[in-house]
Amino acid sequence: EVFQTCCVHTPQEWGQMFLGLCVVCFFLYFFLVGLDFLGTGAKVMSSCAAGALFGDDTNPIAGLMVGILATVLLQSSSTTTSLIVSLVGADTISVKQGIYMVMGANIGTSVTNTIVAMGHLGDGDELERAFAGATVHDMFNFMSVAVLLPLEAASGYLFHLTKALVKGFVGKEGEDWDGPISRWVEPIGKLVIIENKDVSKAVAKGGSCEDFYPIVCDDNNNPTADTCKEALIKCDSDKGCPAFFDPSADRHDEVLAGVVVFIIGLGMLFI
């Protein structure tokens, strides 16, 4: 009976299940593309100010507050954490600051359960139970950070632990690995916008964002990665320049393009 219930269906039922699976896969891909837009847009927006805001000498409490505020605004700790991981991977922020920001993301997500609890305002008993459950979640996150943050600030044990875990994973010149999901998602993202990681690295080393402007191309009507001096938005050597690349753009225009892509990605995540 169990086998018949699970595996024996009419052709119409199999068709409905296949259609449902296709819908799930479509929206999962839609979510991943939105996450890619969100991360790329955020990196384009923050590249110029990254070195000054997220240096190694930044106060741990400041990093914690950045994580809290970002999560409160995005209403998604997973999205905030994904952005932090992307920024750390791009050398925009340090691993030390990333640890404090992830802690802040765990506190910021507590706002979401409070908003959900407010949905029971029509019934006093339900509201009481909902707020009790939300408070348990809040206190767990608060107490975890209250214990781990001072320990990390005093000893850096999480930093040293993660450093030891990845000790054998040292990148080499020319070594590049793209995961299967990245191979499916990045082609769409590169058609829209591509961040220039060299900008954030230069600013973090004490350079200026203005050093990358104005953008100079040998042929403004046919810009390519080889013929253009790029700024915040770059071109791909294989796929060409993305939709938001403009040879005549200044810093304000490219930051605005990052904001637009960020909002598009945010909207895709909430759909």
mmCIF file of C-alpha atoms in Angstrom:
data_model
loop_
_atom_site.group_PDB
_atom_site.id
_atom_site.type_symbol
_atom_site.label_atom_id
_atom_site.label_comp_id
_atom_site.label_asym_id
_atom_site.label_seq_id
_atom_site.Cartn_x
_atom_site.Cartn_y
_atom_site.Cartn_z
ATOM 1 C CA GLU A 1 0.000 0.000 0.000
ATOM 2 C CA VAL A 2 2.826 2.365 0.831
ATOM 3 C CA PHE A 3 4.503 1.622 -2.504
ATOM 4 C CA GLN A 4 1.266 2.163 -4.399
ATOM 5 C CA THR A 5 0.642 5.446 -2.586
ATOM 6 C CA CYS A 6 4.135 6.749 -3.308
ATOM 7 C CA CYS A 7 4.933 5.400 -6.745
ATOM 8 C CA VAL A 8 1.734 4.320 -8.512
ATOM 9 C CA HIS A 9 -0.006 7.251 -10.168
ATOM 10 C CA THR A 10 -2.068 7.970 -13.223
ATOM 11 C CA PRO A 11 -0.431 9.714 -16.202
ATOM 12 C CA GLN A 12 -2.269 12.898 -15.229
ATOM 13 C CA GLU A 13 -0.855 12.774 -11.696
ATOM 14 C CA TRP A 14 2.674 12.147 -13.010
ATOM 15 C CA GLY A 15 2.236 15.133 -15.306
ATOM 16 C CA GLN A 16 1.149 17.353 -12.418
ATOM 17 C CA MET A 17 4.133 16.252 -10.303
ATOM 18 C CA PHE A 18 6.528 16.905 -13.189
ATOM 19 C CA LEU A 19 5.005 20.341 -13.726
ATOM 20 C CA GLY A 20 5.318 21.089 -10.014
ATOM 21 C CA LEU A 21 8.976 20.036 -10.057
ATOM 22 C CA CYS A 22 9.643 22.318 -13.036
ATOM 23 C CA VAL A 23 8.005 25.244 -11.223
ATOM 24 C CA VAL A 24 10.129 24.600 -8.116
ATOM 25 C CA CYS A 25 13.328 24.462 -10.195
ATOM 26 C CA PHE A 26 12.370 27.662 -12.039
ATOM 27 C CA PHE A 27 11.783 29.651 -8.859
ATOM 28 C CA LEU A 28 14.934 28.217 -7.272
ATOM 29 C CA TYR A 29 16.934 29.433 -10.277
ATOM 30 C CA PHE A 30 15.045 32.741 -10.094
ATOM 31 C CA PHE A 31 16.079 33.049 -6.424
ATOM 32 C CA LEU A 32 19.744 32.286 -7.179
ATOM 33 C CA VAL A 33 19.834 34.866 -9.986
ATOM 34 C CA GLY A 34 18.287 37.436 -7.642
ATOM 35 C CA LEU A 35 20.905 36.615 -5.008
ATOM 36 C CA ASP A 36 23.638 37.106 -7.604
ATOM 37 C CA PHE A 37 22.162 40.490 -8.608
ATOM 38 C CA LEU A 38 21.925 41.461 -4.943
ATOM 39 C CA GLY A 39 25.533 40.605 -4.207
ATOM 40 C CA THR A 40 26.954 42.176 -7.359
ATOM 41 C CA GLY A 41 24.912 45.361 -6.924
ATOM 42 C CA ALA A 42 26.049 45.672 -3.306
ATOM 43 C CA LYS A 43 29.689 45.234 -4.299
ATOM 44 C CA VAL A 44 29.410 47.897 -7.013
ATOM 45 C CA MET A 45 27.782 50.290 -4.530
ATOM 46 C CA SER A 46 30.306 49.719 -1.744
ATOM 47 C CA SER A 47 33.583 49.275 -3.605
ATOM 48 C CA CYS A 48 34.752 52.888 -3.377
ATOM 49 C CA ALA A 49 34.100 53.273 0.354
ATOM 50 C CA ALA A 50 35.027 49.729 1.331
ATOM 51 C CA GLY A 51 38.613 50.404 2.367
ATOM 52 C CA ALA A 52 37.714 53.278 4.672
ATOM 53 C CA LEU A 53 34.641 51.636 6.214
ATOM 54 C CA PHE A 54 35.795 48.059 6.634
ATOM 55 C CA GLY A 55 39.481 48.194 7.438
ATOM 56 C CA ASP A 56 41.122 45.827 9.903
ATOM 57 C CA ASP A 57 41.125 48.540 12.555
ATOM 58 C CA THR A 58 37.319 48.861 12.556
ATOM 59 C CA ASN A 59 35.753 48.480 15.993
ATOM 60 C CA PRO A 60 34.125 45.050 16.527
ATOM 61 C CA ILE A 61 30.951 46.759 17.746
ATOM 62 C CA ALA A 62 30.794 48.695 14.469
ATOM 63 C CA GLY A 63 30.993 45.440 12.537
ATOM 64 C CA LEU A 64 28.261 43.983 14.738
ATOM 65 C CA MET A 65 25.997 46.985 14.088
ATOM 66 C CA VAL A 66 26.577 46.772 10.322
ATOM 67 C CA GLY A 67 25.352 43.166 10.394
ATOM 68 C CA ILE A 68 22.323 44.078 12.520
ATOM 69 C CA LEU A 69 21.257 47.029 10.363
ATOM 70 C CA ALA A 70 21.767 45.156 7.088
ATOM 71 C CA THR A 71 19.636 42.244 8.298
ATOM 72 C CA VAL A 72 16.910 44.535 9.632
ATOM 73 C CA LEU A 73 16.712 46.297 6.271
ATOM 74 C CA LEU A 74 16.853 43.131 4.150
ATOM 75 C CA GLN A 75 14.769 41.007 6.545
ATOM 76 C CA SER A 76 16.951 38.030 5.683
ATOM 77 C CA SER A 77 19.954 36.882 7.685
ATOM 78 C CA SER A 78 20.858 34.397 4.938
ATOM 79 C CA THR A 79 20.990 37.219 2.384
ATOM 80 C CA THR A 80 23.139 39.349 4.694
ATOM 81 C CA THR A 81 25.464 36.425 5.385
ATOM 82 C CA SER A 82 25.743 35.714 1.651
ATOM 83 C CA LEU A 83 26.714 39.340 1.038
ATOM 84 C CA ILE A 84 29.309 39.226 3.825
ATOM 85 C CA VAL A 85 30.821 36.028 2.422
ATOM 86 C CA SER A 86 30.945 37.601 -1.051
ATOM 87 C CA LEU A 87 32.636 40.741 0.262
ATOM 88 C CA VAL A 88 35.174 38.720 2.256
ATOM 89 C CA GLY A 89 35.889 36.575 -0.794
ATOM 90 C CA ALA A 90 36.473 39.708 -2.856
ATOM 91 C CA ASP A 91 38.871 41.112 -0.208
ATOM 92 C CA THR A 92 36.527 44.047 0.338
ATOM 93 C CA ILE A 93 36.313 43.364 4.066
ATOM 94 C CA SER A 94 38.533 41.269 6.304
ATOM 95 C CA VAL A 95 37.672 37.892 7.776
ATOM 96 C CA LYS A 96 37.805 39.423 11.271
ATOM 97 C CA GLN A 97 35.170 42.003 10.438
ATOM 98 C CA GLY A 98 33.118 39.387 8.608
ATOM 99 C CA ILE A 99 32.908 37.354 11.839
ATOM 100 C CA TYR A 100 31.450 40.313 13.754
ATOM 101 C CA MET A 101 29.015 41.107 10.923
ATOM 102 C CA VAL A 102 27.720 37.529 10.857
ATOM 103 C CA MET A 103 27.134 37.792 14.605
ATOM 104 C CA GLY A 104 25.184 40.982 13.928
ATOM 105 C CA ALA A 105 23.140 39.193 11.269
ATOM 106 C CA ASN A 106 22.094 36.631 13.885
ATOM 107 C CA ILE A 107 20.800 39.438 16.098
ATOM 108 C CA GLY A 108 19.153 41.347 13.251
ATOM 109 C CA THR A 109 17.114 38.304 12.253
ATOM 110 C CA SER A 110 15.364 38.548 15.620
ATOM 111 C CA VAL A 111 13.359 41.463 14.262
ATOM 112 C CA THR A 112 11.657 39.146 11.770
ATOM 113 C CA ASN A 113 10.103 36.897 14.411
ATOM 114 C CA THR A 114 8.839 39.967 16.273
ATOM 115 C CA ILE A 115 7.103 41.166 13.109
ATOM 116 C CA VAL A 116 5.545 37.721 12.690
ATOM 117 C CA ALA A 117 4.374 37.790 16.311
ATOM 118 C CA MET A 118 2.676 41.131 15.656
ATOM 119 C CA GLY A 119 0.446 39.320 13.184
ATOM 120 C CA HIS A 120 -1.445 37.842 16.163
ATOM 121 C CA LEU A 121 -2.588 41.200 17.520
ATOM 122 C CA GLY A 122 -6.217 40.200 17.024
ATOM 123 C CA ASP A 123 -6.047 37.507 19.715
ATOM 124 C CA GLY A 124 -4.457 38.247 23.091
ATOM 125 C CA ASP A 125 -3.690 34.613 23.918
ATOM 126 C CA GLU A 126 -2.100 33.948 20.547
ATOM 127 C CA LEU A 127 -0.102 37.190 20.791
ATOM 128 C CA GLU A 128 1.224 36.184 24.207
ATOM 129 C CA ARG A 129 2.343 32.756 22.994
ATOM 130 C CA ALA A 130 3.806 34.187 19.790
ATOM 131 C CA PHE A 131 5.847 36.805 21.647
ATOM 132 C CA ALA A 132 7.012 34.153 24.116
ATOM 133 C CA GLY A 133 8.330 32.030 21.253
ATOM 134 C CA ALA A 134 9.918 35.048 19.577
ATOM 135 C CA THR A 135 11.583 36.087 22.836
ATOM 136 C CA VAL A 136 13.132 32.642 23.266
ATOM 137 C CA HIS A 137 14.686 32.974 19.810
ATOM 138 C CA ASP A 138 15.834 36.520 20.582
ATOM 139 C CA MET A 139 17.436 35.605 23.904
ATOM 140 C CA PHE A 140 19.244 32.631 22.359
ATOM 141 C CA ASN A 141 20.842 34.887 19.730
ATOM 142 C CA PHE A 142 21.573 37.713 22.173
ATOM 143 C CA MET A 143 23.197 35.424 24.734
ATOM 144 C CA SER A 144 25.235 33.614 22.074
ATOM 145 C CA VAL A 145 26.671 36.899 20.809
ATOM 146 C CA ALA A 146 27.138 38.194 24.383
ATOM 147 C CA VAL A 147 29.372 35.185 25.068
ATOM 148 C CA LEU A 148 31.148 34.794 21.718
ATOM 149 C CA LEU A 149 31.799 38.462 20.862
ATOM 150 C CA PRO A 150 34.007 39.261 23.902
ATOM 151 C CA LEU A 151 35.857 35.968 23.479
ATOM 152 C CA GLU A 152 36.506 36.676 19.811
ATOM 153 C CA ALA A 153 37.553 40.285 20.485
ATOM 154 C CA ALA A 154 39.949 39.181 23.228
ATOM 155 C CA SER A 155 41.463 36.073 21.670
ATOM 156 C CA GLY A 156 40.404 35.918 18.010
ATOM 157 C CA TYR A 157 39.751 32.219 18.453
ATOM 158 C CA LEU A 158 37.192 32.005 15.623
ATOM 159 C CA PHE A 159 39.586 33.738 13.233
ATOM 160 C CA HIS A 160 42.451 31.419 14.140
ATOM 161 C CA LEU A 161 40.183 28.365 14.046
ATOM 162 C CA THR A 162 38.890 29.136 10.561
ATOM 163 C CA LYS A 163 42.408 29.989 9.418
ATOM 164 C CA ALA A 164 43.584 26.567 10.610
ATOM 165 C CA LEU A 165 40.665 24.815 8.888
ATOM 166 C CA VAL A 166 41.515 26.303 5.478
ATOM 167 C CA LYS A 167 45.281 26.131 5.900
ATOM 168 C CA GLY A 168 45.645 23.531 3.171
ATOM 169 C CA PHE A 169 43.353 25.347 0.736
ATOM 170 C CA VAL A 170 45.789 27.859 -0.703
ATOM 171 C CA GLY A 171 44.917 29.308 -4.095
ATOM 172 C CA LYS A 172 47.567 29.268 -6.782
ATOM 173 C CA GLU A 173 48.136 31.459 -9.791
ATOM 174 C CA GLY A 174 45.828 30.397 -12.565
ATOM 175 C CA GLU A 175 43.718 28.184 -10.325
ATOM 176 C CA ASP A 176 40.018 28.914 -10.678
ATOM 177 C CA TRP A 177 37.073 26.721 -9.730
ATOM 178 C CA ASP A 178 33.471 27.461 -10.524
ATOM 179 C CA GLY A 179 30.771 25.464 -8.827
ATOM 180 C CA PRO A 180 27.923 24.014 -10.901
ATOM 181 C CA ILE A 181 25.413 26.540 -9.523
ATOM 182 C CA SER A 182 27.780 29.397 -10.320
ATOM 183 C CA ARG A 183 28.087 28.163 -13.895
ATOM 184 C CA TRP A 184 24.310 28.294 -14.301
ATOM 185 C CA VAL A 185 23.752 31.642 -12.612
ATOM 186 C CA GLU A 186 26.758 33.775 -13.582
ATOM 187 C CA PRO A 187 26.044 33.866 -17.347
ATOM 188 C CA ILE A 188 22.801 35.744 -16.635
ATOM 189 C CA GLY A 189 24.481 38.052 -14.137
ATOM 190 C CA LYS A 190 27.336 38.891 -16.505
ATOM 191 C CA LEU A 191 24.857 40.063 -19.099
ATOM 192 C CA VAL A 192 23.535 42.656 -16.624
ATOM 193 C CA ILE A 193 26.455 43.871 -14.496
ATOM 194 C CA ILE A 194 30.001 42.776 -13.554
ATOM 195 C CA GLU A 195 31.813 44.294 -10.579
ATOM 196 C CA ASN A 196 35.455 45.324 -10.867
ATOM 197 C CA LYS A 197 37.192 43.766 -7.858
ATOM 198 C CA ASP A 198 40.366 45.769 -8.516
ATOM 199 C CA VAL A 199 38.625 48.949 -7.321
ATOM 200 C CA SER A 200 37.914 47.705 -3.804
ATOM 201 C CA LYS A 201 41.416 46.232 -3.523
ATOM 202 C CA ALA A 202 43.005 49.521 -4.595
ATOM 203 C CA VAL A 203 40.876 51.563 -2.176
ATOM 204 C CA ALA A 204 41.611 49.144 0.680
ATOM 205 C CA LYS A 205 45.339 49.654 0.023
ATOM 206 C CA GLY A 206 45.005 53.426 0.321
ATOM 207 C CA GLY A 207 44.201 54.356 -3.250
ATOM 208 C CA SER A 208 41.370 56.528 -4.499
ATOM 209 C CA CYS A 209 38.301 55.588 -6.466
ATOM 210 C CA GLU A 210 38.798 58.661 -8.629
ATOM 211 C CA ASP A 211 41.963 57.094 -10.034
ATOM 212 C CA PHE A 212 39.742 54.866 -12.183
ATOM 213 C CA TYR A 213 37.912 57.773 -13.796
ATOM 214 C CA PRO A 214 37.274 58.886 -16.455
ATOM 215 C CA ILE A 215 36.589 55.627 -18.269
ATOM 216 C CA VAL A 216 38.604 55.532 -21.486
ATOM 217 C CA CYS A 217 37.764 53.244 -24.440
ATOM 218 C CA ASP A 218 39.412 53.113 -27.836
ATOM 219 C CA ASP A 219 35.979 52.862 -29.417
ATOM 220 C CA ASN A 220 32.987 54.006 -27.338
ATOM 221 C CA ASN A 221 30.597 52.410 -29.808
ATOM 222 C CA ASN A 222 32.218 48.988 -29.406
ATOM 223 C CA PRO A 223 33.699 48.750 -25.882
ATOM 224 C CA THR A 224 35.547 45.571 -24.892
ATOM 225 C CA ALA A 225 37.559 44.392 -21.905
ATOM 226 C CA ASP A 226 40.810 44.796 -23.868
ATOM 227 C CA THR A 227 40.143 48.282 -25.232
ATOM 228 C CA CYS A 228 38.668 49.996 -22.136
ATOM 229 C CA LYS A 229 40.079 51.308 -18.884
ATOM 230 C CA GLU A 230 37.276 50.175 -16.557
ATOM 231 C CA ALA A 231 36.069 51.504 -13.217
ATOM 232 C CA LEU A 232 33.390 50.065 -10.891
ATOM 233 C CA ILE A 233 31.732 48.076 -13.691
ATOM 234 C CA LYS A 234 33.923 45.984 -15.965
ATOM 235 C CA CYS A 235 33.570 44.000 -19.159
ATOM 236 C CA ASP A 236 34.038 40.277 -19.598
ATOM 237 C CA SER A 237 36.709 39.133 -22.013
ATOM 238 C CA ASP A 238 34.434 36.423 -23.416
ATOM 239 C CA LYS A 239 30.877 37.781 -23.086
ATOM 240 C CA GLY A 240 31.654 41.453 -23.733
ATOM 241 C CA CYS A 241 30.367 44.409 -21.734
ATOM 242 C CA PRO A 242 27.239 44.076 -19.565
ATOM 243 C CA ALA A 243 24.049 46.063 -20.044
ATOM 244 C CA PHE A 244 24.915 48.581 -17.302
ATOM 245 C CA PHE A 245 28.384 49.405 -18.666
ATOM 246 C CA ASP A 246 28.615 52.885 -20.180
ATOM 247 C CA PRO A 247 31.947 54.295 -21.448
ATOM 248 C CA SER A 248 30.777 57.825 -20.660
ATOM 249 C CA ALA A 249 29.631 57.048 -17.100
ATOM 250 C CA ASP A 250 31.133 58.693 -14.042
ATOM 251 C CA ARG A 251 31.318 57.370 -10.481
ATOM 252 C CA HIS A 252 27.812 58.560 -9.602
ATOM 253 C CA ASP A 253 26.321 56.833 -12.648
ATOM 254 C CA GLU A 254 27.968 53.501 -11.884
ATOM 255 C CA VAL A 255 27.013 53.596 -8.195
ATOM 256 C CA LEU A 256 23.444 54.340 -9.283
ATOM 257 C CA ALA A 257 23.594 51.335 -11.628
ATOM 258 C CA GLY A 258 24.668 49.212 -8.653
ATOM 259 C CA VAL A 259 21.724 50.525 -6.633
ATOM 260 C CA VAL A 260 19.305 49.644 -9.446
ATOM 261 C CA VAL A 261 20.664 46.092 -9.764
ATOM 262 C CA PHE A 262 20.603 45.720 -5.971
ATOM 263 C CA ILE A 263 16.917 46.730 -5.866
ATOM 264 C CA ILE A 264 16.108 44.372 -8.750
ATOM 265 C CA GLY A 265 17.808 41.503 -6.913
ATOM 266 C CA LEU A 266 16.022 42.386 -3.685
ATOM 267 C CA GLY A 267 12.695 42.368 -5.478
ATOM 268 C CA MET A 268 13.453 38.970 -7.017
ATOM 269 C CA LEU A 269 14.162 37.514 -3.580
ATOM 270 C CA PHE A 270 10.901 38.785 -2.154
ATOM 271 C CA ILE A 271 8.706 37.548 -5.025
#
